[in-house]
Short mmCIF file of C-alpha atoms in Angstrom, two decimals:
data_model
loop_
_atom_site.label_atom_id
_atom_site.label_comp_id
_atom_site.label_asym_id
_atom_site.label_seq_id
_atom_site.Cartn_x
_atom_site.Cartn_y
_atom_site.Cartn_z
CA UNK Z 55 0.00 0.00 0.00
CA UNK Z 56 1.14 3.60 -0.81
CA UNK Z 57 1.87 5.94 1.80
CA UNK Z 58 1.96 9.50 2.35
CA UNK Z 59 3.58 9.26 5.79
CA UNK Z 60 5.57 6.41 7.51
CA UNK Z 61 4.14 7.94 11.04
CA UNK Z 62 0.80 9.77 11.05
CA UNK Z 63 -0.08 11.80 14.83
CA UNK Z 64 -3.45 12.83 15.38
CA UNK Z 65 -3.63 15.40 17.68
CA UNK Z 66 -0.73 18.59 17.92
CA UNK Z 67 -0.46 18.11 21.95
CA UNK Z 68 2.46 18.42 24.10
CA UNK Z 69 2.35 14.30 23.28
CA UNK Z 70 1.97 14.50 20.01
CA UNK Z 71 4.71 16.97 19.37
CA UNK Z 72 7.06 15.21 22.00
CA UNK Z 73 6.37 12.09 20.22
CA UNK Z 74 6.78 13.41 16.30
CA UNK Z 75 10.18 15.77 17.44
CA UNK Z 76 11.62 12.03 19.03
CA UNK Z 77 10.64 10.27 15.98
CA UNK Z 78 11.75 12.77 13.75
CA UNK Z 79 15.24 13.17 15.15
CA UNK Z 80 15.31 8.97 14.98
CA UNK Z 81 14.76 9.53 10.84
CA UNK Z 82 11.89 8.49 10.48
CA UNK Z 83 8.92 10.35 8.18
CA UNK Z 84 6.51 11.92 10.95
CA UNK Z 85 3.16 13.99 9.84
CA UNK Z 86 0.55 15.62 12.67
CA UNK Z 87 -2.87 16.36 12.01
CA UNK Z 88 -4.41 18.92 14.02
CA UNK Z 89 -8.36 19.95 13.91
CA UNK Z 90 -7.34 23.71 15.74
CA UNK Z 91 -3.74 24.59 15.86
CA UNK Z 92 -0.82 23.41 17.83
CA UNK Z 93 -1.29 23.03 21.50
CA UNK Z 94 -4.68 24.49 21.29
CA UNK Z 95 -6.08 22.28 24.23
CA UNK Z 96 -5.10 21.41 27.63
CA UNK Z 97 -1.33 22.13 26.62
CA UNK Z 98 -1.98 25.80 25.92
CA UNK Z 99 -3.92 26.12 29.53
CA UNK Z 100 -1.34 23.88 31.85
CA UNK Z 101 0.64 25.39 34.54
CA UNK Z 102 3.97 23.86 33.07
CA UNK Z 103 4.96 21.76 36.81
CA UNK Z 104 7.27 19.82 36.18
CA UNK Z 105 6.10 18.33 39.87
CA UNK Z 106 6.93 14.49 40.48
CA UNK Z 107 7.04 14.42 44.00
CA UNK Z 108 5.05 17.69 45.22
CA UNK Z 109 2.13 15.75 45.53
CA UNK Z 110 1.91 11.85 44.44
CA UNK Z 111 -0.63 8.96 45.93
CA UNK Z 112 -0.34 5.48 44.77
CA UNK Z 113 1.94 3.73 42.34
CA UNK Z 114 5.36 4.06 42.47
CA UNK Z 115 6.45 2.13 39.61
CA UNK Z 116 4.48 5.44 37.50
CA UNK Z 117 6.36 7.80 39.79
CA UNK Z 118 9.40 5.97 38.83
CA UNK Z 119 7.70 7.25 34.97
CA UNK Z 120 7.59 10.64 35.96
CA UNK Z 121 11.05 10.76 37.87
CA UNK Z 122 13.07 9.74 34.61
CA UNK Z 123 10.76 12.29 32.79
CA UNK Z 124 11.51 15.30 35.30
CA UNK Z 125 15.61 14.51 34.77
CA UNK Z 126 14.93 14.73 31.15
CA UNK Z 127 14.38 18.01 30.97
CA UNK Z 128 17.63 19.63 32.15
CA UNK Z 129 18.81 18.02 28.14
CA UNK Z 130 16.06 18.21 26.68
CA UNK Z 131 15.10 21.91 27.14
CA UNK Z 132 18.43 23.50 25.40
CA UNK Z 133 18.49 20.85 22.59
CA UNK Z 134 15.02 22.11 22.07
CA UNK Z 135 15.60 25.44 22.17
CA UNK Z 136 18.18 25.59 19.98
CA UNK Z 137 16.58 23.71 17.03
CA UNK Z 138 13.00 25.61 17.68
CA UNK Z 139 14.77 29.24 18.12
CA UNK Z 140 12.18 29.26 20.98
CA UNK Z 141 12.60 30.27 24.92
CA UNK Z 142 10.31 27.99 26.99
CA UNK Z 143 11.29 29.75 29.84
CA UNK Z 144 12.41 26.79 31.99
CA UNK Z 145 12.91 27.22 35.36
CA UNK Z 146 14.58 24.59 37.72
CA UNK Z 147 14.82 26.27 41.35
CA UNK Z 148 12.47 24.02 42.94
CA UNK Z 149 8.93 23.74 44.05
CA UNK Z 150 8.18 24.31 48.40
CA UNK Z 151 4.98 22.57 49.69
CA UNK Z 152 3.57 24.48 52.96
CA UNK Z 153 1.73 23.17 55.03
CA UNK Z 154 -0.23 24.88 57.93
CA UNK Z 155 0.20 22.53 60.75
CA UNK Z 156 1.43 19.49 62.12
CA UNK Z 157 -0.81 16.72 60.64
CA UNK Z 158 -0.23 18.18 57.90
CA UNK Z 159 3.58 17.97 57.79
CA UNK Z 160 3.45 14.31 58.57
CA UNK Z 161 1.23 13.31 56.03
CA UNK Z 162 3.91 13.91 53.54
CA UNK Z 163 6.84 12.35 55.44
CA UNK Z 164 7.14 10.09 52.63
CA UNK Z 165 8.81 13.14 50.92
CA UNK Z 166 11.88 12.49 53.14
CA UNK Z 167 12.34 8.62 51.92
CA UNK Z 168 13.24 9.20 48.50
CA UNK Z 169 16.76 9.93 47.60
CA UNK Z 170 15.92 12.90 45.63
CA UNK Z 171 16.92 15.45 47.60
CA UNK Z 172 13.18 16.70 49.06
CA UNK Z 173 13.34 17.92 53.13
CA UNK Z 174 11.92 19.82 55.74
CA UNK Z 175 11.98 23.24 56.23
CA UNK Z 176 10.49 25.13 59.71
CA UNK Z 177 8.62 28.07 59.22
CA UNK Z 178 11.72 30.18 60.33
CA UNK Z 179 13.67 28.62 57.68
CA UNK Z 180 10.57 28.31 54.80
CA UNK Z 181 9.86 32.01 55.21
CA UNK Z 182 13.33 32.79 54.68
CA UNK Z 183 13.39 31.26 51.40
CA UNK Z 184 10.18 32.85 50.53
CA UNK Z 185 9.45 35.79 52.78
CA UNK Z 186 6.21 36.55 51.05
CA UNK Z 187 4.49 33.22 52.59
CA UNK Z 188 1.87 33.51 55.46
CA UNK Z 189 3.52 34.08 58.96
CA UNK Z 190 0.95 31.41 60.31
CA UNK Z 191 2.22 28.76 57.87
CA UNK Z 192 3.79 25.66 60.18
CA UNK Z 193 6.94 25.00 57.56
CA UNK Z 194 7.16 23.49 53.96
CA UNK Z 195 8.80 20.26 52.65
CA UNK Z 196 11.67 21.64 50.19
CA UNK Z 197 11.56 19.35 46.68
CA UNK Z 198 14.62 20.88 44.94
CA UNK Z 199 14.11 18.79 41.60
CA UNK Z 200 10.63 20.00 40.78
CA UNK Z 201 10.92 22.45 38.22
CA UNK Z 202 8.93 24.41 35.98
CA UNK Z 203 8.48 25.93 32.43
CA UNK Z 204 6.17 27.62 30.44
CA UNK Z 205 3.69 24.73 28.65
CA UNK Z 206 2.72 26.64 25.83
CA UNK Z 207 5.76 27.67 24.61
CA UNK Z 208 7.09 24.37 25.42
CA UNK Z 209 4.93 22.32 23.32
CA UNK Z 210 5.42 24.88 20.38
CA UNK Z 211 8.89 24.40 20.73
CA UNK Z 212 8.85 20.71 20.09
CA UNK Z 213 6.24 21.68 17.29
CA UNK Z 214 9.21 23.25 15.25
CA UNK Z 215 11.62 20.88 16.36
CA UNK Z 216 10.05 18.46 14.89
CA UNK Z 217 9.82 20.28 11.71
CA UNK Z 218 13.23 21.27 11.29
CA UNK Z 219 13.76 17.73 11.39
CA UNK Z 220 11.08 17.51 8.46
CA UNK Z 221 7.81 16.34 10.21
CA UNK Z 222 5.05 17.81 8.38
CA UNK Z 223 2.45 19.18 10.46
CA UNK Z 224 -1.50 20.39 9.64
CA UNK Z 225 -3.91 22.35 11.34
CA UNK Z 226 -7.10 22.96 10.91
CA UNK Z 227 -7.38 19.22 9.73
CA UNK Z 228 -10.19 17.20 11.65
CA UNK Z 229 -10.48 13.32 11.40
CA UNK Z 230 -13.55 12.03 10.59
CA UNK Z 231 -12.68 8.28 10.95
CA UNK Z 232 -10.31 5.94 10.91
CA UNK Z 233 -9.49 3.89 7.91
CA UNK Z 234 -8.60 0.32 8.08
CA UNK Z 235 -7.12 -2.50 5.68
CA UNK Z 236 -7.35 -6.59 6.49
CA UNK Z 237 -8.16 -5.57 10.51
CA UNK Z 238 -5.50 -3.01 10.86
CA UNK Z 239 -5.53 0.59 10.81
CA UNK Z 240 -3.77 2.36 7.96
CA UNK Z 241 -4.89 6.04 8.03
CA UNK Z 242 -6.96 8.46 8.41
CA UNK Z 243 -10.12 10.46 6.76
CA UNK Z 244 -10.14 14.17 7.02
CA UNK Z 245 -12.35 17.10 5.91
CA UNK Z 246 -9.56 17.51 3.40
CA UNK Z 247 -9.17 13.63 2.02
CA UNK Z 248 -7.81 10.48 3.27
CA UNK Z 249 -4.17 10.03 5.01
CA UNK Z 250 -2.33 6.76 4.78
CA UNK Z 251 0.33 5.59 6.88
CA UNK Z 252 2.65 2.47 8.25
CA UNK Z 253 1.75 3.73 11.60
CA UNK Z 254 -1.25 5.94 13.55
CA UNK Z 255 -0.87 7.66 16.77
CA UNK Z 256 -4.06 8.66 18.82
CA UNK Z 257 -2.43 11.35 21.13
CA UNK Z 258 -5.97 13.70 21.52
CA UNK Z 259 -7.43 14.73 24.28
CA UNK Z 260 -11.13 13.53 25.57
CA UNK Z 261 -13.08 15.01 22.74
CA UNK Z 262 -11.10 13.10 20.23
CA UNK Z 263 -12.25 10.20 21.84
CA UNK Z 264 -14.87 8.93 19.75
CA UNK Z 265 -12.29 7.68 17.49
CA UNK Z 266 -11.81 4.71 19.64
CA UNK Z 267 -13.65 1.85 21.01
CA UNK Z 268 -15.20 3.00 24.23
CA UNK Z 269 -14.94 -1.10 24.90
CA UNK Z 270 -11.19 -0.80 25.44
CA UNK Z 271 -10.89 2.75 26.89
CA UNK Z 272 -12.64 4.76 29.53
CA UNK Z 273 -11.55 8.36 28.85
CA UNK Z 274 -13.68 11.43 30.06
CA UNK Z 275 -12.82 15.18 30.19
CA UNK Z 276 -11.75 16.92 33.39
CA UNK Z 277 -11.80 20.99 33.25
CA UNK Z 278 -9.10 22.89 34.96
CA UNK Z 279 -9.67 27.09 35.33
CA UNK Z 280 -6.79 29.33 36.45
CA UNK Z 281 -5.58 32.94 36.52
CA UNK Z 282 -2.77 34.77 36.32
CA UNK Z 283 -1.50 37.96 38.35
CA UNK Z 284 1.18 40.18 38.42
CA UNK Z 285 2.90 41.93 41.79
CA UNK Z 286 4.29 45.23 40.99
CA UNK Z 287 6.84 45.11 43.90
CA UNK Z 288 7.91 42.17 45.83
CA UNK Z 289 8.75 38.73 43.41
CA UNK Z 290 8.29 35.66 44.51
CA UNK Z 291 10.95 32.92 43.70
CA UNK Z 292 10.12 29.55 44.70
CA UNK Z 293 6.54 27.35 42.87
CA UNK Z 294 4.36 26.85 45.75
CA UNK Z 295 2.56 23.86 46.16
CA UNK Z 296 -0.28 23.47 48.62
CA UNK Z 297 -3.83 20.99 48.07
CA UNK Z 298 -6.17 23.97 47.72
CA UNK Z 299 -3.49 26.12 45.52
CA UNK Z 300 -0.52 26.25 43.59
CA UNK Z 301 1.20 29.53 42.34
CA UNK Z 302 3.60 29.35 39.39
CA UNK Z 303 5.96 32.23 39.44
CA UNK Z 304 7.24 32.77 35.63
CA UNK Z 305 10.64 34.39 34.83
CA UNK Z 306 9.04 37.32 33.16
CA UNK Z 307 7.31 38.19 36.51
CA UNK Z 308 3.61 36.83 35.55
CA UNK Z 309 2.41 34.86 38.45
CA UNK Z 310 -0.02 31.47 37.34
CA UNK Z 311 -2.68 30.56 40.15
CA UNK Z 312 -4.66 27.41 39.76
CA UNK Z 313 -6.77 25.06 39.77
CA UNK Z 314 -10.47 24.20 39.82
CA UNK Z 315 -11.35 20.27 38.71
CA UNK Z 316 -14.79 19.92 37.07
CA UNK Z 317 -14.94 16.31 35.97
CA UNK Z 318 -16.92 15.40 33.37
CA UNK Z 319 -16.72 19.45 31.78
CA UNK Z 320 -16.14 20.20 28.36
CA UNK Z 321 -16.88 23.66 28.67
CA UNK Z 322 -14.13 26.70 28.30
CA UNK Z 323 -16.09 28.79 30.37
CA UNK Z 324 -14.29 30.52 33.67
CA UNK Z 325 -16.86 30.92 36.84
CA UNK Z 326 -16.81 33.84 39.25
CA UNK Z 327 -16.99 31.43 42.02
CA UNK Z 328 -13.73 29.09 41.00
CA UNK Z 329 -11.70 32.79 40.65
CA UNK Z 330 -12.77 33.41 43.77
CA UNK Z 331 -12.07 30.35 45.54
CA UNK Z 332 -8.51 30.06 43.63
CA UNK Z 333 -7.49 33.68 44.51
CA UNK Z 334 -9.02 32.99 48.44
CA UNK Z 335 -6.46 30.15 48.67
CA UNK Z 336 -3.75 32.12 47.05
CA UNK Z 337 -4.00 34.96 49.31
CA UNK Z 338 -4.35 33.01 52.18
CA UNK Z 339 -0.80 31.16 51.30
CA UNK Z 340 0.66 34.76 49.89
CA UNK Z 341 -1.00 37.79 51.71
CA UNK Z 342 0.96 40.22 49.45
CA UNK Z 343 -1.11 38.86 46.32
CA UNK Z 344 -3.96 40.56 47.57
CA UNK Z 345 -1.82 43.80 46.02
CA UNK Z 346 -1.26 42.05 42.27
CA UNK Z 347 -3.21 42.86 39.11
CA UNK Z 348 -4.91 40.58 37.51
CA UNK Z 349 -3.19 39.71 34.45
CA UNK Z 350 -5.79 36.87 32.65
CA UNK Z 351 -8.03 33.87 32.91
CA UNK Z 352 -8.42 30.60 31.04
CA UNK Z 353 -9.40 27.43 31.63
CA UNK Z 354 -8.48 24.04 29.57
CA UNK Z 355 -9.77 20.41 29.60
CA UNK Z 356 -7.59 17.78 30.16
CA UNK Z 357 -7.90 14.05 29.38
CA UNK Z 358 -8.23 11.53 32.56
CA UNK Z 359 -8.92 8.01 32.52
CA UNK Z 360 -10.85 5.82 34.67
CA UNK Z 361 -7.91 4.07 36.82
CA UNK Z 362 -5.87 7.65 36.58
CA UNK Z 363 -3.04 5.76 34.36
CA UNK Z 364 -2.72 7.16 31.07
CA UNK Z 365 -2.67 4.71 27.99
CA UNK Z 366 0.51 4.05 26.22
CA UNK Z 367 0.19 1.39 23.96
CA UNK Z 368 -1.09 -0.26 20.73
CA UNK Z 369 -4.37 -1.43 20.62
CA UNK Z 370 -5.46 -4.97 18.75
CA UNK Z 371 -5.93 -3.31 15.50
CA UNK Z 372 -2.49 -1.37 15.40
CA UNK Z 373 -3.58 1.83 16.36
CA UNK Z 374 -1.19 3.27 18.94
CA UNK Z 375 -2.52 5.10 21.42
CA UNK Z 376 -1.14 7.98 23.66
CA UNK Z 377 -3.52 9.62 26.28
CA UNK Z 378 -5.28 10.36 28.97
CA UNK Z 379 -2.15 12.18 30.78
CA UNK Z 380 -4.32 14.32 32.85
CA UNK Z 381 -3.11 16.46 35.24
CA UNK Z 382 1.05 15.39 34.30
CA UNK Z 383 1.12 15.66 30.40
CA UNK Z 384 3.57 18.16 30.89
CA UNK Z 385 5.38 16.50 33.55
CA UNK Z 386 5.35 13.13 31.30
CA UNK Z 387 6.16 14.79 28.16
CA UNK Z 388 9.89 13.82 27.85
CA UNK Z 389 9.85 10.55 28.83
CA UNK Z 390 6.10 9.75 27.03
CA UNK Z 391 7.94 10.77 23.50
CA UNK Z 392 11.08 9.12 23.68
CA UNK Z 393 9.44 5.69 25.36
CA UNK Z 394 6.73 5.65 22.56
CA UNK Z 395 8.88 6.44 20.30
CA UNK Z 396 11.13 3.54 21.03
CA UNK Z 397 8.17 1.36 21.35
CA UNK Z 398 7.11 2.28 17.48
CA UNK Z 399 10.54 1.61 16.44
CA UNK Z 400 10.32 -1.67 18.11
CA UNK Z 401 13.12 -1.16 20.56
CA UNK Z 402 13.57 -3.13 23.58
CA UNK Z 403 11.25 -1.18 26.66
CA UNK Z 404 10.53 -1.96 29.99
CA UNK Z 405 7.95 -4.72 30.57
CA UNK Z 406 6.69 -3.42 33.35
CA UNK Z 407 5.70 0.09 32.29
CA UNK Z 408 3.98 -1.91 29.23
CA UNK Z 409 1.52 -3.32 31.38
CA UNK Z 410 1.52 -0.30 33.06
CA UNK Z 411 0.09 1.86 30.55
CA UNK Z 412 -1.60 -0.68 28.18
CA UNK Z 413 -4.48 -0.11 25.77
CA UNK Z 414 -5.28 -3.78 26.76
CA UNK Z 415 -7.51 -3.86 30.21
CA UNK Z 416 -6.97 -7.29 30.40
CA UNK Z 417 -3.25 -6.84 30.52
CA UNK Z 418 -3.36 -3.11 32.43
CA UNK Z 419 -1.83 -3.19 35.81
CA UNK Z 420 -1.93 -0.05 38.22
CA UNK Z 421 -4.25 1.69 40.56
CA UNK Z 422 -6.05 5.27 41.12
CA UNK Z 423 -3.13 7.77 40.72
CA UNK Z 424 -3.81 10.95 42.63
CA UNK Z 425 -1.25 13.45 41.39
CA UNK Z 426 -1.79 16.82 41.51
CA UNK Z 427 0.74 18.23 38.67
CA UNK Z 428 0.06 20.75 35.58
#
């Protein structure tokens, strides 16, 4: 059969670009379709956290995922950058968690027994870090490693990566269905003609969905609102992590406050009531905020799955499959394109993150993941 691609991405993500700039630097013939424009979903409206320990419940063999993802970047960013021309603005100066009493500090203990560097800090010594915290706070557990940049920007970046490398990429192109030869996929059709390929990637979001069979996959939408402010004096340095808040300082001096979860929301609509709830919580961490100008708002919907694992694998008719990343697609990123990327090129992987992440229920092995990450 004649192709137009060898690799065909549906969907211009943060996962679909990761995936087409790894594949694409490996040789190999990449094309995206896009039905909006690059990063037009939840990877426009994400926090950028790059936040695998600030807050993580559950299975450690996908925080072992996320770990080699977060080291990636430190690489990965100036390669990047240098073949986009872009500035994604990372940031790796590490992420404090406050906390406002003692329960509080114990719950996350298990901070303390990883070897990656995360500690305790008393108020005395968390205030002088970040003197614009709350005087009532009890202390903060210090995660060095968690870093930061701006998604956006970051996902556009890998966008024209991946075309300098010569992956062709189309917006404003909306699939229609799937096409399929003796049981396998093979392509695409689009409101501007049919698409063939060696290989298909699903890497949309929840409303994409409906290209795949809801027997296999339980994927539903999840909205996230946030704001953003700007202090004309006093800076603050440090990400701040708490459960009703977090507050992403940028380099150029806006200040990202989020957010809300609305499961089962497809709208783009921001409420008065999650604003005020968000910037409640943000003043009560920061009093000084109370002083900033509001800059924006925005909300995006991001992809979750019914056991909180994302999928990462190829289903019985060939189609590979890559989402459902929720709340850590930017997190994941790195680690998401180079692993699937290896997988399509039929390179040796770990077995257990296959099971992990696979398409396959009756193969799937994991549990609810409650992480709280942009």
């Amino acid at each position: 059969m004649k192709v137009d691609t060898e690799v065909l991405i549906i969907g211009a993500g943060v996962q679909g670009c990761s995936l087409a700039y790894q594949l694409s630097r490996r040789g190999r013939r990449v094309m995206i379709i896009e039905k909006a424009s690059i990063a037009a979903g939840a990877s426009k409206a994400a926090a950028g956290m790059l936040g695998a320990q600030s807050e993580w419940e559950g299975s450690d063999l996908f925080q072992e995922f996320a770990l080699e993802s977060r080291a990636m970047f430190a690489e990965l960013v100036p390669e990047v950058e240098a073949l986009s021309g872009m500035d994604v603005s990372y940031v790796n100066n590490g992420m404090l968690k406050p906390v406002w009493n003692k329960t509080e500090a114990e719950k996350y203990q298990r901070l303390s027994g990883h070897s990656y560097g995360a500690k305790w800090l008393s108020a005395r010594e968390t205030r002088s870090k970040e003197p614009a915290l709350s005087e009532h706070i009890h202390g903060a557990w210090s995660i060095p490693k968690d870093g930061q940049l701006r998604a956006y920007e970051w996902t556009l970046a890998l966008a024209r990566a991946a075309e300098a490398n010569g992956t062709v990429i189309r917006e404003n192109t909306a699939v229609d269905q799937l096409l399929e030869a003796d049981g396998r996929v093979c392509g695409v059709k689009t409101s501007e003609g049919s698409i063939k390929a060696d290989e298909v990637v699903f890497t949309g979001g929840s409303a994409g969905a409906r290209l795949l069979d809801e027997r296999e996959f339980s994927l539903y939408p999840v909205k996230g609102e946030c704001l953003s402010v700007r202090l004309p004096d006093a800076a603050l340095e440090h990400t701040l992590h708490t459960p009703e808040v977090y507050i992403v300082p940028k380099k150029d001096g806006e200040i990202f406050i989020g957010a809300t979860e609305k499961p089962e929301d497809a709208s783009t609509e921001v409420t008065v009531a999650s604003m005020q709830k968000l910037m409640k919580a943000a003043v009560h961490l920061v009093p000084g905020l109370k002083h900033a100008g509001i800059e924006r708002f925005w909300s995006g919907v991001r992809p979750q799955t019914g056991d909180g694992l994302p999928y990462m694998g190829r289903t019985s008719k060939g189609l590979w499959v890559m989402t459902g990343h929720y709340r850590n697609g930017i997190l994941l990123s790195a680690r998401s394109g180079s692993w699937m990327a290896a997988r399509i090129e039929r390179e040796s992987v770990r077995e257990d993150w296959k099971q992990l992440f696979a398409v396959d229920p009756k193969i799937r092995k994991g549990g609810v993941i409650h992480a709280n990450h942009a």
